[in-house]
């Protein structure tokens, strides 16, 4: 039985190749665990009409809504809106693990995974717009950045995964968590500021990272941060208590303590997500622990500046190329906003400019690398 939910797709409009610069995200180490790779599946070439519209036509979705979808076999056909019969076909992943095909743009992929027991796994898929895991819909990773890891409960027997392939390619694997899986897992989607040499932050700085709840109950957590270097800060800083819903993920705000003026060295921190017991916050109750590094830049360099969104309270950032005055010029510089295009985050956009004497250049990042595609929607 499929539970249907509409999942918005991102659209790609603007390309700015001249400012396409490499983005530098902190890496969360990959846990060592067994995986099940998607190597063979069935693919149904597109039976829909999409485009940049809030409404689309899809014959396969219509079958799901009507309760008429059943597990396909090679050669089974779906009739599209033009009356054409489109058949499911066998597909095999290439040596790089990707499923690709000349007519796979907007296609669907169907993958069956047998399991000898009930167990919780993490689905790591890239290139998909959405996925139904055993009939339950989940958001996808249409641009293939690798940020999305979805907790899925496998049943004993065959488990089904129906993907919307979006741009025409798909890669997927299931990360097995073992018989005693961790209740909370760190993701890879970090949002961190840069520190500036010689400056003393006027207020508490903060970043954010996604965490994944692998249990079937809501988890209450409090982030606890300890500064490790360069100043060997032993004080513990706690963040805001948040709830992470069952079998889901959430981006969690993380405090970043800085003592005194920033020196020219990377700042390293240890982060634990603590399950509070009443009002007590103890490391003994840590559900997950990791480390992260905050980079340091010179006063004239482009930098990331984090802030708390007034829209939803989430941690976001913008890129800043600060003004560099000429000589003894004491005039206050102006501010210029620069909107980035596809594949360039705000920091990449800021780095594409040389410093100006007369203005600060501020580059909002619109929450993801595929930037101000729809400027009315950008935040």
PDB file of C-alpha atoms in Angstrom, residues 35-296:
ATOM      1  CA  UNK A  35      26.115  -2.056   2.363  1.00  0.00           C
ATOM      2  CA  UNK A  36      23.718  -3.436  -0.214  1.00  0.00           C
ATOM      3  CA  UNK A  37      24.355  -1.834  -3.607  1.00  0.00           C
ATOM      4  CA  UNK A  38      21.778  -1.131  -6.288  1.00  0.00           C
ATOM      5  CA  UNK A  39      23.199  -3.099  -9.229  1.00  0.00           C
ATOM      6  CA  UNK A  40      20.091  -4.286 -11.071  1.00  0.00           C
ATOM      7  CA  UNK A  41      16.583  -2.906 -11.249  1.00  0.00           C
ATOM      8  CA  UNK A  42      13.674  -2.229 -13.576  1.00  0.00           C
ATOM      9  CA  UNK A  43      13.340   1.138 -15.283  1.00  0.00           C
ATOM     10  CA  UNK A  44      10.212   2.688 -16.759  1.00  0.00           C
ATOM     11  CA  UNK A  45      11.035   5.524 -19.198  1.00  0.00           C
ATOM     12  CA  UNK A  46       9.076   8.685 -18.525  1.00  0.00           C
ATOM     13  CA  UNK A  47       5.291   8.417 -18.587  1.00  0.00           C
ATOM     14  CA  UNK A  48       4.740  11.989 -17.424  1.00  0.00           C
ATOM     15  CA  UNK A  49       4.876  15.623 -18.450  1.00  0.00           C
ATOM     16  CA  UNK A  50       6.710  17.876 -16.048  1.00  0.00           C
ATOM     17  CA  UNK A  51       8.427  21.237 -16.592  1.00  0.00           C
ATOM     18  CA  UNK A  52       8.511  24.333 -14.416  1.00  0.00           C
ATOM     19  CA  UNK A  53       4.974  24.145 -13.164  1.00  0.00           C
ATOM     20  CA  UNK A  54       3.369  23.371  -9.787  1.00  0.00           C
ATOM     21  CA  UNK A  55       1.179  20.818 -11.586  1.00  0.00           C
ATOM     22  CA  UNK A  56       2.414  17.862 -13.629  1.00  0.00           C
ATOM     23  CA  UNK A  57       1.005  14.768 -15.317  1.00  0.00           C
ATOM     24  CA  UNK A  58       2.308  11.314 -14.426  1.00  0.00           C
ATOM     25  CA  UNK A  59       0.580   8.074 -15.360  1.00  0.00           C
ATOM     26  CA  UNK A  60       2.488   6.028 -12.770  1.00  0.00           C
ATOM     27  CA  UNK A  61       1.527   8.396  -9.956  1.00  0.00           C
ATOM     28  CA  UNK A  62      -2.064   8.126 -11.138  1.00  0.00           C
ATOM     29  CA  UNK A  63      -1.892   4.351 -10.699  1.00  0.00           C
ATOM     30  CA  UNK A  64      -0.536   4.810  -7.177  1.00  0.00           C
ATOM     31  CA  UNK A  65      -3.311   7.254  -6.277  1.00  0.00           C
ATOM     32  CA  UNK A  66      -5.946   4.900  -7.628  1.00  0.00           C
ATOM     33  CA  UNK A  67      -4.485   1.967  -5.694  1.00  0.00           C
ATOM     34  CA  UNK A  68      -3.764   0.094  -8.933  1.00  0.00           C
ATOM     35  CA  UNK A  69       0.033  -0.026  -8.763  1.00  0.00           C
ATOM     36  CA  UNK A  70       1.577  -3.488  -8.415  1.00  0.00           C
ATOM     37  CA  UNK A  71       5.168  -4.670  -8.476  1.00  0.00           C
ATOM     38  CA  UNK A  72       6.234  -4.630 -12.141  1.00  0.00           C
ATOM     39  CA  UNK A  73       7.959  -7.293 -14.246  1.00  0.00           C
ATOM     40  CA  UNK A  74      10.062  -6.737 -17.385  1.00  0.00           C
ATOM     41  CA  UNK A  75       7.705  -5.992 -20.267  1.00  0.00           C
ATOM     42  CA  UNK A  76       4.809  -4.769 -18.127  1.00  0.00           C
ATOM     43  CA  UNK A  77       3.486  -1.570 -19.671  1.00  0.00           C
ATOM     44  CA  UNK A  78       2.048   1.732 -18.470  1.00  0.00           C
ATOM     45  CA  UNK A  79      -0.078   3.871 -20.799  1.00  0.00           C
ATOM     46  CA  UNK A  80       0.933   7.535 -20.714  1.00  0.00           C
ATOM     47  CA  UNK A  81      -1.339  10.557 -21.203  1.00  0.00           C
ATOM     48  CA  UNK A  82      -0.829  10.407 -24.983  1.00  0.00           C
ATOM     49  CA  UNK A  83      -2.071   6.828 -25.124  1.00  0.00           C
ATOM     50  CA  UNK A  84       1.390   5.357 -25.715  1.00  0.00           C
ATOM     51  CA  UNK A  85       2.309   2.076 -24.037  1.00  0.00           C
ATOM     52  CA  UNK A  86       5.680   2.329 -22.228  1.00  0.00           C
ATOM     53  CA  UNK A  87       7.269  -0.895 -20.946  1.00  0.00           C
ATOM     54  CA  UNK A  88       9.364  -1.591 -17.877  1.00  0.00           C
ATOM     55  CA  UNK A  89      12.856  -2.753 -18.869  1.00  0.00           C
ATOM     56  CA  UNK A  90      15.787  -4.323 -17.055  1.00  0.00           C
ATOM     57  CA  UNK A  91      18.710  -2.057 -16.184  1.00  0.00           C
ATOM     58  CA  UNK A  92      22.192  -2.679 -14.789  1.00  0.00           C
ATOM     59  CA  UNK A  93      24.442  -0.197 -13.006  1.00  0.00           C
ATOM     60  CA  UNK A  94      27.742   0.753 -14.601  1.00  0.00           C
ATOM     61  CA  UNK A  95      31.139   0.181 -13.042  1.00  0.00           C
ATOM     62  CA  UNK A  96      30.697   3.455 -11.147  1.00  0.00           C
ATOM     63  CA  UNK A  97      27.436   2.240  -9.619  1.00  0.00           C
ATOM     64  CA  UNK A  98      25.157   4.603 -11.549  1.00  0.00           C
ATOM     65  CA  UNK A  99      22.039   3.587 -13.469  1.00  0.00           C
ATOM     66  CA  UNK A 100      21.944   5.637 -16.675  1.00  0.00           C
ATOM     67  CA  UNK A 101      20.167   5.562 -20.014  1.00  0.00           C
ATOM     68  CA  UNK A 102      19.520   7.771 -23.014  1.00  0.00           C
ATOM     69  CA  UNK A 103      15.774   7.875 -22.303  1.00  0.00           C
ATOM     70  CA  UNK A 104      15.902   7.812 -18.501  1.00  0.00           C
ATOM     71  CA  UNK A 105      15.225  11.502 -17.863  1.00  0.00           C
ATOM     72  CA  UNK A 106      12.000  11.595 -15.854  1.00  0.00           C
ATOM     73  CA  UNK A 107      12.024   7.785 -15.630  1.00  0.00           C
ATOM     74  CA  UNK A 108      11.165   5.575 -12.675  1.00  0.00           C
ATOM     75  CA  UNK A 109      13.304   2.805 -11.189  1.00  0.00           C
ATOM     76  CA  UNK A 110      12.015  -0.176  -9.201  1.00  0.00           C
ATOM     77  CA  UNK A 111      14.388  -2.067  -6.890  1.00  0.00           C
ATOM     78  CA  UNK A 112      13.602  -5.142  -4.792  1.00  0.00           C
ATOM     79  CA  UNK A 113      15.780  -5.885  -1.747  1.00  0.00           C
ATOM     80  CA  UNK A 114      15.305  -9.169   0.150  1.00  0.00           C
ATOM     81  CA  UNK A 115      16.005  -9.233   3.877  1.00  0.00           C
ATOM     82  CA  UNK A 116      16.238 -12.273   6.134  1.00  0.00           C
ATOM     83  CA  UNK A 117      14.978 -10.264   9.121  1.00  0.00           C
ATOM     84  CA  UNK A 118      13.428  -6.999  10.201  1.00  0.00           C
ATOM     85  CA  UNK A 119      16.092  -4.324  10.458  1.00  0.00           C
ATOM     86  CA  UNK A 120      16.732  -0.603  10.183  1.00  0.00           C
ATOM     87  CA  UNK A 121      18.993   0.662   7.397  1.00  0.00           C
ATOM     88  CA  UNK A 122      20.015   4.007   5.927  1.00  0.00           C
ATOM     89  CA  UNK A 123      19.121   4.552   2.285  1.00  0.00           C
ATOM     90  CA  UNK A 124      21.797   6.628   0.577  1.00  0.00           C
ATOM     91  CA  UNK A 125      20.579   7.504  -2.906  1.00  0.00           C
ATOM     92  CA  UNK A 126      21.658  10.227  -5.308  1.00  0.00           C
ATOM     93  CA  UNK A 127      20.013  11.659  -8.397  1.00  0.00           C
ATOM     94  CA  UNK A 128      16.444  10.824  -7.421  1.00  0.00           C
ATOM     95  CA  UNK A 129      13.616  13.307  -7.038  1.00  0.00           C
ATOM     96  CA  UNK A 130      11.762  11.097  -4.561  1.00  0.00           C
ATOM     97  CA  UNK A 131      11.500   7.496  -3.410  1.00  0.00           C
ATOM     98  CA  UNK A 132       8.782   5.228  -2.054  1.00  0.00           C
ATOM     99  CA  UNK A 133      10.381   2.799   0.410  1.00  0.00           C
ATOM    100  CA  UNK A 134       7.942  -0.049   1.044  1.00  0.00           C
ATOM    101  CA  UNK A 135       5.187   2.321  -0.057  1.00  0.00           C
ATOM    102  CA  UNK A 136       6.211   5.237   2.185  1.00  0.00           C
ATOM    103  CA  UNK A 137       7.270   8.432   0.333  1.00  0.00           C
ATOM    104  CA  UNK A 138      10.532  10.220   1.101  1.00  0.00           C
ATOM    105  CA  UNK A 139      12.277  13.264  -0.351  1.00  0.00           C
ATOM    106  CA  UNK A 140      15.141  12.736  -2.790  1.00  0.00           C
ATOM    107  CA  UNK A 141      18.531  14.180  -3.694  1.00  0.00           C
ATOM    108  CA  UNK A 142      17.861  15.400  -7.259  1.00  0.00           C
ATOM    109  CA  UNK A 143      21.245  17.097  -7.732  1.00  0.00           C
ATOM    110  CA  UNK A 144      23.236  14.187  -6.333  1.00  0.00           C
ATOM    111  CA  UNK A 145      25.140  16.021  -3.586  1.00  0.00           C
ATOM    112  CA  UNK A 146      25.078  13.001  -1.271  1.00  0.00           C
ATOM    113  CA  UNK A 147      23.556  14.841   1.695  1.00  0.00           C
ATOM    114  CA  UNK A 148      20.412  12.735   1.921  1.00  0.00           C
ATOM    115  CA  UNK A 149      20.363   9.618   4.083  1.00  0.00           C
ATOM    116  CA  UNK A 150      16.953   8.187   4.821  1.00  0.00           C
ATOM    117  CA  UNK A 151      16.242   5.753   7.678  1.00  0.00           C
ATOM    118  CA  UNK A 152      14.139   2.848   6.404  1.00  0.00           C
ATOM    119  CA  UNK A 153      12.692  -0.108   8.264  1.00  0.00           C
ATOM    120  CA  UNK A 154      13.130  -3.310   6.257  1.00  0.00           C
ATOM    121  CA  UNK A 155      10.687  -6.139   6.774  1.00  0.00           C
ATOM    122  CA  UNK A 156      11.536  -9.823   6.552  1.00  0.00           C
ATOM    123  CA  UNK A 157      11.173 -10.828   2.919  1.00  0.00           C
ATOM    124  CA  UNK A 158      11.120  -8.565  -0.142  1.00  0.00           C
ATOM    125  CA  UNK A 159      11.353  -4.788   0.258  1.00  0.00           C
ATOM    126  CA  UNK A 160      10.513  -2.421  -2.588  1.00  0.00           C
ATOM    127  CA  UNK A 161      11.980   0.928  -3.576  1.00  0.00           C
ATOM    128  CA  UNK A 162      10.337   3.020  -6.303  1.00  0.00           C
ATOM    129  CA  UNK A 163      12.460   5.988  -7.397  1.00  0.00           C
ATOM    130  CA  UNK A 164      11.695   9.025  -9.499  1.00  0.00           C
ATOM    131  CA  UNK A 165      14.926   9.404 -11.492  1.00  0.00           C
ATOM    132  CA  UNK A 166      14.532  13.097 -12.242  1.00  0.00           C
ATOM    133  CA  UNK A 167      17.503  14.017 -14.420  1.00  0.00           C
ATOM    134  CA  UNK A 168      18.038  10.501 -15.693  1.00  0.00           C
ATOM    135  CA  UNK A 169      20.618   8.888 -13.415  1.00  0.00           C
ATOM    136  CA  UNK A 170      20.459   7.087 -10.094  1.00  0.00           C
ATOM    137  CA  UNK A 171      22.853   5.573  -7.586  1.00  0.00           C
ATOM    138  CA  UNK A 172      21.734   3.919  -4.358  1.00  0.00           C
ATOM    139  CA  UNK A 173      22.852   1.688  -1.548  1.00  0.00           C
ATOM    140  CA  UNK A 174      21.556   0.597   1.817  1.00  0.00           C
ATOM    141  CA  UNK A 175      23.866   1.022   4.804  1.00  0.00           C
ATOM    142  CA  UNK A 176      23.316  -1.827   7.258  1.00  0.00           C
ATOM    143  CA  UNK A 177      23.347  -0.723  10.886  1.00  0.00           C
ATOM    144  CA  UNK A 178      23.631  -4.140  12.520  1.00  0.00           C
ATOM    145  CA  UNK A 179      21.638  -5.874  15.216  1.00  0.00           C
ATOM    146  CA  UNK A 180      22.168  -3.029  17.706  1.00  0.00           C
ATOM    147  CA  UNK A 181      21.992   0.083  15.511  1.00  0.00           C
ATOM    148  CA  UNK A 182      22.943   3.502  16.876  1.00  0.00           C
ATOM    149  CA  UNK A 183      19.857   5.465  17.836  1.00  0.00           C
ATOM    150  CA  UNK A 184      21.242   8.678  16.355  1.00  0.00           C
ATOM    151  CA  UNK A 185      23.627   9.171  13.423  1.00  0.00           C
ATOM    152  CA  UNK A 186      25.359  12.340  12.234  1.00  0.00           C
ATOM    153  CA  UNK A 187      24.718  13.384   8.652  1.00  0.00           C
ATOM    154  CA  UNK A 188      27.043  15.261   6.310  1.00  0.00           C
ATOM    155  CA  UNK A 189      25.222  18.558   5.824  1.00  0.00           C
ATOM    156  CA  UNK A 190      27.256  21.032   7.863  1.00  0.00           C
ATOM    157  CA  UNK A 191      26.646  24.781   7.981  1.00  0.00           C
ATOM    158  CA  UNK A 192      29.573  26.570   9.650  1.00  0.00           C
ATOM    159  CA  UNK A 193      30.887  30.145   9.833  1.00  0.00           C
ATOM    160  CA  UNK A 194      34.455  31.301   9.300  1.00  0.00           C
ATOM    161  CA  UNK A 195      36.429  33.022  12.060  1.00  0.00           C
ATOM    162  CA  UNK A 196      38.418  36.185  11.319  1.00  0.00           C
ATOM    163  CA  UNK A 197      41.990  36.671  12.563  1.00  0.00           C
ATOM    164  CA  UNK A 198      42.258  39.450  15.135  1.00  0.00           C
ATOM    165  CA  UNK A 199      38.542  39.764  15.724  1.00  0.00           C
ATOM    166  CA  UNK A 200      36.709  38.848  18.892  1.00  0.00           C
ATOM    167  CA  UNK A 201      33.152  37.697  18.159  1.00  0.00           C
ATOM    168  CA  UNK A 202      30.725  40.099  19.810  1.00  0.00           C
ATOM    169  CA  UNK A 203      28.203  37.344  20.488  1.00  0.00           C
ATOM    170  CA  UNK A 204      27.841  33.580  20.502  1.00  0.00           C
ATOM    171  CA  UNK A 205      28.566  32.042  17.122  1.00  0.00           C
ATOM    172  CA  UNK A 206      26.751  28.977  15.880  1.00  0.00           C
ATOM    173  CA  UNK A 207      26.570  26.456  13.078  1.00  0.00           C
ATOM    174  CA  UNK A 208      24.392  23.435  12.339  1.00  0.00           C
ATOM    175  CA  UNK A 209      24.544  19.796  11.272  1.00  0.00           C
ATOM    176  CA  UNK A 210      21.913  17.229  10.380  1.00  0.00           C
ATOM    177  CA  UNK A 211      21.258  14.219  12.585  1.00  0.00           C
ATOM    178  CA  UNK A 212      19.287  11.071  11.753  1.00  0.00           C
ATOM    179  CA  UNK A 213      16.963   9.340  14.210  1.00  0.00           C
ATOM    180  CA  UNK A 214      16.993   5.621  13.398  1.00  0.00           C
ATOM    181  CA  UNK A 215      14.415   4.688  16.039  1.00  0.00           C
ATOM    182  CA  UNK A 216      10.637   4.518  15.894  1.00  0.00           C
ATOM    183  CA  UNK A 217      10.276   7.038  18.732  1.00  0.00           C
ATOM    184  CA  UNK A 218      10.967  10.759  18.989  1.00  0.00           C
ATOM    185  CA  UNK A 219      14.381  11.587  20.466  1.00  0.00           C
ATOM    186  CA  UNK A 220      15.067  14.616  22.664  1.00  0.00           C
ATOM    187  CA  UNK A 221      18.648  15.855  22.304  1.00  0.00           C
ATOM    188  CA  UNK A 222      20.873  18.706  23.474  1.00  0.00           C
ATOM    189  CA  UNK A 223      24.089  19.517  21.563  1.00  0.00           C
ATOM    190  CA  UNK A 224      27.163  19.797  23.777  1.00  0.00           C
ATOM    191  CA  UNK A 225      30.356  21.342  22.374  1.00  0.00           C
ATOM    192  CA  UNK A 226      33.870  21.317  23.835  1.00  0.00           C
ATOM    193  CA  UNK A 227      36.645  23.454  22.348  1.00  0.00           C
ATOM    194  CA  UNK A 228      39.742  21.316  21.761  1.00  0.00           C
ATOM    195  CA  UNK A 229      42.286  23.581  20.050  1.00  0.00           C
ATOM    196  CA  UNK A 230      44.129  25.861  19.602  1.00  0.00           C
ATOM    197  CA  UNK A 231      43.331  27.172  23.078  1.00  0.00           C
ATOM    198  CA  UNK A 232      42.438  23.885  24.771  1.00  0.00           C
ATOM    199  CA  UNK A 233      39.158  25.300  26.016  1.00  0.00           C
ATOM    200  CA  UNK A 234      37.776  22.825  28.525  1.00  0.00           C
ATOM    201  CA  UNK A 235      34.487  24.607  29.123  1.00  0.00           C
ATOM    202  CA  UNK A 236      31.394  22.841  27.867  1.00  0.00           C
ATOM    203  CA  UNK A 237      28.795  24.750  25.911  1.00  0.00           C
ATOM    204  CA  UNK A 238      25.285  23.424  25.480  1.00  0.00           C
ATOM    205  CA  UNK A 239      22.855  24.351  22.752  1.00  0.00           C
ATOM    206  CA  UNK A 240      19.089  24.360  22.493  1.00  0.00           C
ATOM    207  CA  UNK A 241      17.107  21.231  23.296  1.00  0.00           C
ATOM    208  CA  UNK A 242      15.298  19.900  20.219  1.00  0.00           C
ATOM    209  CA  UNK A 243      13.151  16.952  19.198  1.00  0.00           C
ATOM    210  CA  UNK A 244      14.056  14.670  16.303  1.00  0.00           C
ATOM    211  CA  UNK A 245      10.967  12.803  15.043  1.00  0.00           C
ATOM    212  CA  UNK A 246      11.015   9.032  14.646  1.00  0.00           C
ATOM    213  CA  UNK A 247      12.761   7.645  11.538  1.00  0.00           C
ATOM    214  CA  UNK A 248      13.646  11.084  10.235  1.00  0.00           C
ATOM    215  CA  UNK A 249      16.376  13.709  10.202  1.00  0.00           C
ATOM    216  CA  UNK A 250      16.692  17.246  11.483  1.00  0.00           C
ATOM    217  CA  UNK A 251      19.236  20.034  11.143  1.00  0.00           C
ATOM    218  CA  UNK A 252      20.367  20.967  14.661  1.00  0.00           C
ATOM    219  CA  UNK A 253      21.903  24.262  15.764  1.00  0.00           C
ATOM    220  CA  UNK A 254      25.362  23.904  17.334  1.00  0.00           C
ATOM    221  CA  UNK A 255      27.091  26.545  19.527  1.00  0.00           C
ATOM    222  CA  UNK A 256      30.641  27.532  18.526  1.00  0.00           C
ATOM    223  CA  UNK A 257      32.498  29.047  21.497  1.00  0.00           C
ATOM    224  CA  UNK A 258      35.435  31.399  20.930  1.00  0.00           C
ATOM    225  CA  UNK A 259      37.523  32.866  23.753  1.00  0.00           C
ATOM    226  CA  UNK A 260      39.353  36.132  23.144  1.00  0.00           C
ATOM    227  CA  UNK A 261      40.669  37.309  19.803  1.00  0.00           C
ATOM    228  CA  UNK A 262      40.872  34.794  16.994  1.00  0.00           C
ATOM    229  CA  UNK A 263      44.403  33.638  16.205  1.00  0.00           C
ATOM    230  CA  UNK A 264      45.707  32.244  12.932  1.00  0.00           C
ATOM    231  CA  UNK A 265      44.962  28.562  13.539  1.00  0.00           C
ATOM    232  CA  UNK A 266      42.130  26.169  12.845  1.00  0.00           C
ATOM    233  CA  UNK A 267      39.657  25.861  15.693  1.00  0.00           C
ATOM    234  CA  UNK A 268      38.742  22.277  16.537  1.00  0.00           C
ATOM    235  CA  UNK A 269      35.717  21.162  18.525  1.00  0.00           C
ATOM    236  CA  UNK A 270      34.128  17.974  19.804  1.00  0.00           C
ATOM    237  CA  UNK A 271      30.364  17.687  19.470  1.00  0.00           C
ATOM    238  CA  UNK A 272      28.095  15.294  21.348  1.00  0.00           C
ATOM    239  CA  UNK A 273      24.342  14.942  21.083  1.00  0.00           C
ATOM    240  CA  UNK A 274      23.117  14.300  24.624  1.00  0.00           C
ATOM    241  CA  UNK A 275      19.831  12.696  25.585  1.00  0.00           C
ATOM    242  CA  UNK A 276      18.827  14.755  28.650  1.00  0.00           C
ATOM    243  CA  UNK A 277      17.628  13.047  31.795  1.00  0.00           C
ATOM    244  CA  UNK A 278      15.394  15.636  33.410  1.00  0.00           C
ATOM    245  CA  UNK A 279      17.495  18.784  33.660  1.00  0.00           C
ATOM    246  CA  UNK A 280      20.788  16.871  33.667  1.00  0.00           C
ATOM    247  CA  UNK A 281      23.139  16.990  30.666  1.00  0.00           C
ATOM    248  CA  UNK A 282      25.877  14.347  30.984  1.00  0.00           C
ATOM    249  CA  UNK A 283      28.314  12.926  28.440  1.00  0.00           C
ATOM    250  CA  UNK A 284      27.398   9.475  29.726  1.00  0.00           C
ATOM    251  CA  UNK A 285      24.076   9.972  27.941  1.00  0.00           C
ATOM    252  CA  UNK A 286      25.606  10.847  24.574  1.00  0.00           C
ATOM    253  CA  UNK A 287      23.815   9.316  21.584  1.00  0.00           C
ATOM    254  CA  UNK A 288      26.454  10.337  19.008  1.00  0.00           C
ATOM    255  CA  UNK A 289      29.820  12.113  19.015  1.00  0.00           C
ATOM    256  CA  UNK A 290      31.893  13.683  16.255  1.00  0.00           C
ATOM    257  CA  UNK A 291      34.451  16.435  15.735  1.00  0.00           C
ATOM    258  CA  UNK A 292      34.506  19.443  13.440  1.00  0.00           C
ATOM    259  CA  UNK A 293      36.830  22.266  12.455  1.00  0.00           C
ATOM    260  CA  UNK A 294      36.033  25.942  11.916  1.00  0.00           C
ATOM    261  CA  UNK A 295      38.287  27.677   9.418  1.00  0.00           C
ATOM    262  CA  UNK A 296      40.044  30.975  10.013  1.00  0.00           C
TER     263      UNK A 296
END
